[in-house]
Short mmCIF file of C-alpha atoms in Angstrom, two decimals:
data_model
loop_
_atom_site.label_atom_id
_atom_site.label_comp_id
_atom_site.label_asym_id
_atom_site.label_seq_id
_atom_site.Cartn_x
_atom_site.Cartn_y
_atom_site.Cartn_z
CA GLY A 21 0.00 0.00 0.00
CA GLU A 22 0.99 3.63 -0.30
CA SER A 23 2.80 5.29 2.55
CA VAL A 24 1.01 8.00 4.46
CA GLY A 25 4.18 8.82 6.36
CA LEU A 26 6.16 10.83 3.83
CA HIS A 27 7.85 13.93 5.24
CA LEU A 28 6.46 13.32 8.73
CA PRO A 29 8.35 13.52 12.02
CA THR A 30 9.60 10.07 12.85
CA LEU A 31 9.98 8.38 16.20
CA SER A 32 12.12 5.28 16.19
CA VAL A 33 11.99 2.96 19.21
CA GLN A 34 13.22 -0.49 20.15
CA GLU A 35 10.69 -3.26 20.56
CA GLY A 36 9.65 -3.48 24.19
CA ASP A 37 10.42 0.14 24.98
CA ASN A 38 7.76 2.72 25.80
CA SER A 39 6.83 5.30 23.16
CA ILE A 40 5.62 8.83 23.70
CA ILE A 41 4.07 10.75 20.84
CA ASN A 42 3.28 14.41 21.34
CA CYS A 43 0.77 16.74 19.77
CA ALA A 44 0.01 20.43 20.11
CA TYR A 45 -3.60 21.29 19.38
CA SER A 46 -4.84 24.54 18.02
CA ASN A 47 -8.04 25.66 19.67
CA SER A 48 -8.72 26.26 23.35
CA ALA A 49 -12.43 25.63 22.65
CA SER A 50 -11.77 22.01 21.66
CA ASP A 51 -13.57 19.66 24.01
CA TYR A 52 -12.82 16.21 22.67
CA PHE A 53 -9.57 14.68 21.50
CA ILE A 54 -8.81 11.45 19.70
CA TRP A 55 -5.67 9.56 18.82
CA TYR A 56 -5.69 7.62 15.58
CA LYS A 57 -3.30 5.06 14.12
CA GLN A 58 -3.01 4.86 10.37
CA GLU A 59 -1.24 2.05 8.62
CA SER A 60 -0.20 2.23 5.00
CA GLY A 61 -3.15 1.90 2.65
CA LYS A 62 -5.74 2.06 5.43
CA GLY A 63 -7.96 4.62 7.03
CA PRO A 64 -7.32 6.02 10.52
CA GLN A 65 -8.08 3.57 13.30
CA PHE A 66 -9.34 4.78 16.67
CA ILE A 67 -6.92 4.21 19.56
CA ILE A 68 -8.16 6.23 22.50
CA ASP A 69 -10.06 9.42 23.22
CA ILE A 70 -10.30 11.93 26.03
CA ARG A 71 -12.71 14.71 26.88
CA SER A 72 -11.59 18.12 28.02
CA ASN A 73 -12.83 17.56 31.58
CA MET A 74 -10.16 14.88 32.06
CA ASP A 75 -6.36 15.00 32.30
CA LYS A 76 -5.58 11.35 31.75
CA ARG A 77 -7.18 8.27 30.34
CA GLN A 78 -5.81 4.77 30.09
CA GLY A 79 -6.55 1.97 27.71
CA GLN A 80 -4.87 -1.30 26.94
CA ARG A 81 -1.14 -0.46 26.69
CA VAL A 82 -1.99 3.16 25.83
CA THR A 83 -2.40 6.28 27.92
CA VAL A 84 -3.44 9.72 26.75
CA LEU A 85 -2.49 12.82 28.71
CA LEU A 86 -4.12 16.19 28.19
CA ASN A 87 -2.62 19.49 29.33
CA LYS A 88 -5.15 22.20 28.57
CA THR A 89 -2.93 24.95 29.95
CA VAL A 90 -0.42 24.55 27.15
CA LYS A 91 -2.78 22.86 24.68
CA HIS A 92 -0.75 19.68 24.56
CA LEU A 93 -1.74 16.09 24.10
CA SER A 94 0.44 13.01 24.37
CA LEU A 95 0.02 9.33 23.62
CA GLN A 96 2.05 6.82 25.57
CA ILE A 97 2.38 3.28 24.27
CA ALA A 98 3.75 0.74 26.70
CA ALA A 99 5.94 -2.18 25.59
CA THR A 100 5.90 -1.08 21.95
CA GLN A 101 5.57 -3.88 19.44
CA PRO A 102 6.42 -4.08 15.71
CA GLY A 103 2.69 -4.04 14.99
CA ASP A 104 2.54 -0.57 16.47
CA SER A 105 4.54 0.79 13.55
CA ALA A 106 2.30 3.30 11.79
CA VAL A 107 1.54 6.99 11.51
CA TYR A 108 -0.19 8.43 14.56
CA PHE A 109 -2.48 11.45 14.40
CA CYS A 110 -4.08 13.46 17.11
CA ALA A 111 -7.42 15.05 16.29
CA GLU A 112 -9.46 17.68 18.09
CA ASN A 113 -13.17 18.28 17.98
CA ILE A 114 -14.41 21.81 18.37
CA ASN A 115 -17.96 21.71 19.67
CA TYR A 116 -19.24 25.21 20.06
CA GLY A 117 -21.65 27.42 18.19
CA GLY A 118 -22.16 26.12 14.70
CA SER A 119 -18.96 24.15 14.67
CA GLN A 120 -19.95 20.69 15.68
CA GLY A 121 -18.27 17.52 14.82
CA ASN A 122 -15.53 18.21 12.34
CA LEU A 123 -12.21 16.77 13.41
CA ILE A 124 -9.06 18.83 13.01
CA PHE A 125 -6.06 16.58 12.55
CA GLY A 126 -2.48 17.25 13.50
CA LYS A 127 0.40 16.63 11.12
CA GLY A 128 1.09 13.10 12.29
CA THR A 129 4.10 11.24 13.65
CA LYS A 130 5.53 8.14 12.08
CA LEU A 131 6.39 5.49 14.67
CA SER A 132 8.97 2.96 13.61
CA VAL A 133 9.58 -0.03 15.91
CA LYS A 134 12.85 -1.90 15.55
CA PRO A 135 12.73 -5.59 16.45
CA ASP B 28 -20.89 -6.29 11.73
CA ALA B 29 -19.42 -4.42 8.76
CA GLY B 30 -17.57 -1.23 9.46
CA VAL B 31 -17.50 1.73 7.12
CA THR B 32 -17.40 0.64 3.49
CA GLN B 33 -16.11 2.86 0.71
CA SER B 34 -16.12 2.34 -3.04
CA PRO B 35 -14.26 2.25 -5.26
CA THR B 36 -10.90 1.66 -3.57
CA HIS B 37 -8.91 3.22 -6.39
CA LEU B 38 -9.87 5.53 -9.20
CA ILE B 39 -8.04 7.34 -11.99
CA LYS B 40 -9.70 10.34 -13.63
CA THR B 41 -8.67 12.96 -16.15
CA ARG B 42 -8.47 16.63 -15.29
CA GLY B 43 -11.84 18.32 -15.85
CA GLN B 44 -13.87 15.17 -15.31
CA GLN B 45 -16.36 14.53 -12.54
CA VAL B 46 -16.19 11.78 -9.93
CA THR B 47 -18.58 10.20 -7.42
CA LEU B 48 -17.34 8.34 -4.36
CA ARG B 49 -19.58 6.23 -2.16
CA CYS B 50 -19.75 5.42 1.53
CA SER B 51 -21.86 3.04 3.60
CA PRO B 52 -21.70 3.87 7.31
CA LYS B 53 -21.20 1.46 10.13
CA SER B 54 -24.40 -0.17 11.31
CA GLY B 55 -26.18 2.04 13.82
CA HIS B 56 -24.43 5.23 12.74
CA ASP B 57 -26.42 8.14 11.35
CA THR B 58 -23.78 10.76 10.56
CA VAL B 59 -21.29 10.69 7.71
CA SER B 60 -18.27 12.95 7.37
CA TRP B 61 -15.90 13.18 4.43
CA TYR B 62 -12.20 13.98 4.63
CA GLN B 63 -9.47 14.55 2.08
CA GLN B 64 -5.97 13.31 2.89
CA ALA B 65 -3.10 14.42 0.69
CA LEU B 66 0.03 12.30 0.75
CA GLY B 67 2.03 12.92 3.92
CA GLN B 68 -0.67 15.06 5.51
CA GLY B 69 -3.41 14.61 8.06
CA PRO B 70 -7.01 14.32 6.86
CA GLN B 71 -8.87 17.58 6.20
CA PHE B 72 -12.59 17.92 6.83
CA ILE B 73 -14.72 18.43 3.73
CA PHE B 74 -18.28 18.23 5.07
CA GLN B 75 -20.62 16.32 7.32
CA TYR B 76 -24.11 14.96 6.64
CA TYR B 77 -26.81 14.30 9.21
CA GLU B 78 -30.48 13.62 8.53
CA GLU B 79 -29.80 13.99 4.80
CA GLU B 80 -28.63 17.57 5.26
CA GLU B 81 -25.16 19.07 5.09
CA ARG B 82 -24.61 20.06 8.71
CA GLN B 83 -21.18 21.58 8.43
CA ARG B 84 -18.66 22.30 5.73
CA GLY B 85 -14.92 22.78 5.75
CA ASN B 86 -12.88 25.07 3.55
CA PHE B 87 -13.49 23.36 0.24
CA PRO B 88 -14.85 24.90 -2.98
CA ASP B 89 -18.34 24.31 -4.32
CA ARG B 90 -16.90 21.77 -6.76
CA PHE B 91 -17.15 19.41 -3.81
CA SER B 92 -20.71 18.38 -3.08
CA GLY B 93 -22.39 15.53 -1.34
CA HIS B 94 -25.55 13.73 -0.54
CA GLN B 95 -26.90 11.50 2.19
CA PHE B 96 -29.61 8.96 1.51
CA PRO B 97 -32.41 7.79 3.84
CA ASN B 98 -30.38 4.65 4.67
CA TYR B 99 -27.57 6.98 5.88
CA SER B 100 -25.20 6.09 3.05
CA SER B 101 -23.50 9.00 1.37
CA GLU B 102 -21.87 10.16 -1.84
CA LEU B 103 -19.12 12.68 -2.43
CA ASN B 104 -19.07 14.36 -5.83
CA VAL B 105 -16.22 16.39 -7.21
CA ASN B 106 -16.68 18.36 -10.42
CA ALA B 107 -14.09 19.82 -12.78
CA LEU B 108 -11.28 17.76 -11.30
CA LEU B 109 -7.91 19.37 -10.79
CA LEU B 110 -4.55 17.67 -10.43
CA GLY B 111 -4.53 18.91 -6.82
CA ASP B 112 -7.64 16.87 -6.05
CA SER B 113 -5.51 13.74 -6.13
CA ALA B 114 -5.72 12.35 -2.60
CA LEU B 115 -7.12 9.66 -0.36
CA TYR B 116 -10.78 10.42 0.35
CA LEU B 117 -11.95 9.10 3.67
CA CYS B 118 -15.44 8.62 4.92
CA ALA B 119 -16.14 8.50 8.64
CA SER B 120 -19.42 7.56 10.24
CA SER B 121 -20.58 8.27 13.75
CA LEU B 122 -23.63 8.35 15.95
CA ASP B 123 -24.18 12.08 16.00
CA LEU B 124 -20.90 13.65 17.17
CA TYR B 125 -19.02 10.76 18.72
CA GLY B 126 -17.68 7.35 17.92
CA TYR B 127 -16.08 8.23 14.60
CA THR B 128 -15.16 5.19 12.55
CA PHE B 129 -13.20 5.63 9.33
CA GLY B 130 -13.32 3.58 6.18
CA SER B 131 -10.20 2.58 4.28
CA GLY B 132 -10.72 5.34 1.76
CA THR B 133 -10.79 5.84 -1.98
CA ARG B 134 -7.48 6.70 -3.62
CA LEU B 135 -8.24 9.23 -6.37
CA THR B 136 -5.58 10.03 -8.92
CA VAL B 137 -6.20 12.88 -11.36
CA VAL B 138 -4.02 12.86 -14.47
#
């Protein structure tokens, strides 16, 4: 399949290590944030989400941290595996006034896991 | 339970032509959003359909239009194709505002 990771920041980690992917979001009115994983030739796949009234949310091997003060989002992946290799996007949802439901995506980070 | 289904998977069109892309939402979802993803970029919001109406639109020209049918499926139409319209077109369905699920996309190449 075609690569979606051209010209993207790349994070290279060793299998078994923890990965941290960072994202700065744009709008202080955003109230819902999502991390997506996109493999070559596929659409974005939901990983984990967090609402603006939370600072941290944990899933299976993943944790999302939200710092509203500096408009920063991070995704932590524990015990990274080769299957985690993909491009990761953060997305924000601005839900105010007439702007409901469109996701604004960040630039993406390509995670490369070395076996 | 099928997820979001998009057709066709790949398409080659000539500049100036018109194209129609199709999307069937995930079962139980009533909202369909369309995104354009250029190579190496994040997806960009085109528009969203809910109850057969365009609810919101991103910064795309009128050449991009859409439709939602009573069964919640949707079409994206692009007229007067430009080389710059070459991209992966993604459809996402949701139940109102949350639970977005993306399809695998249609790769459009304009030559």
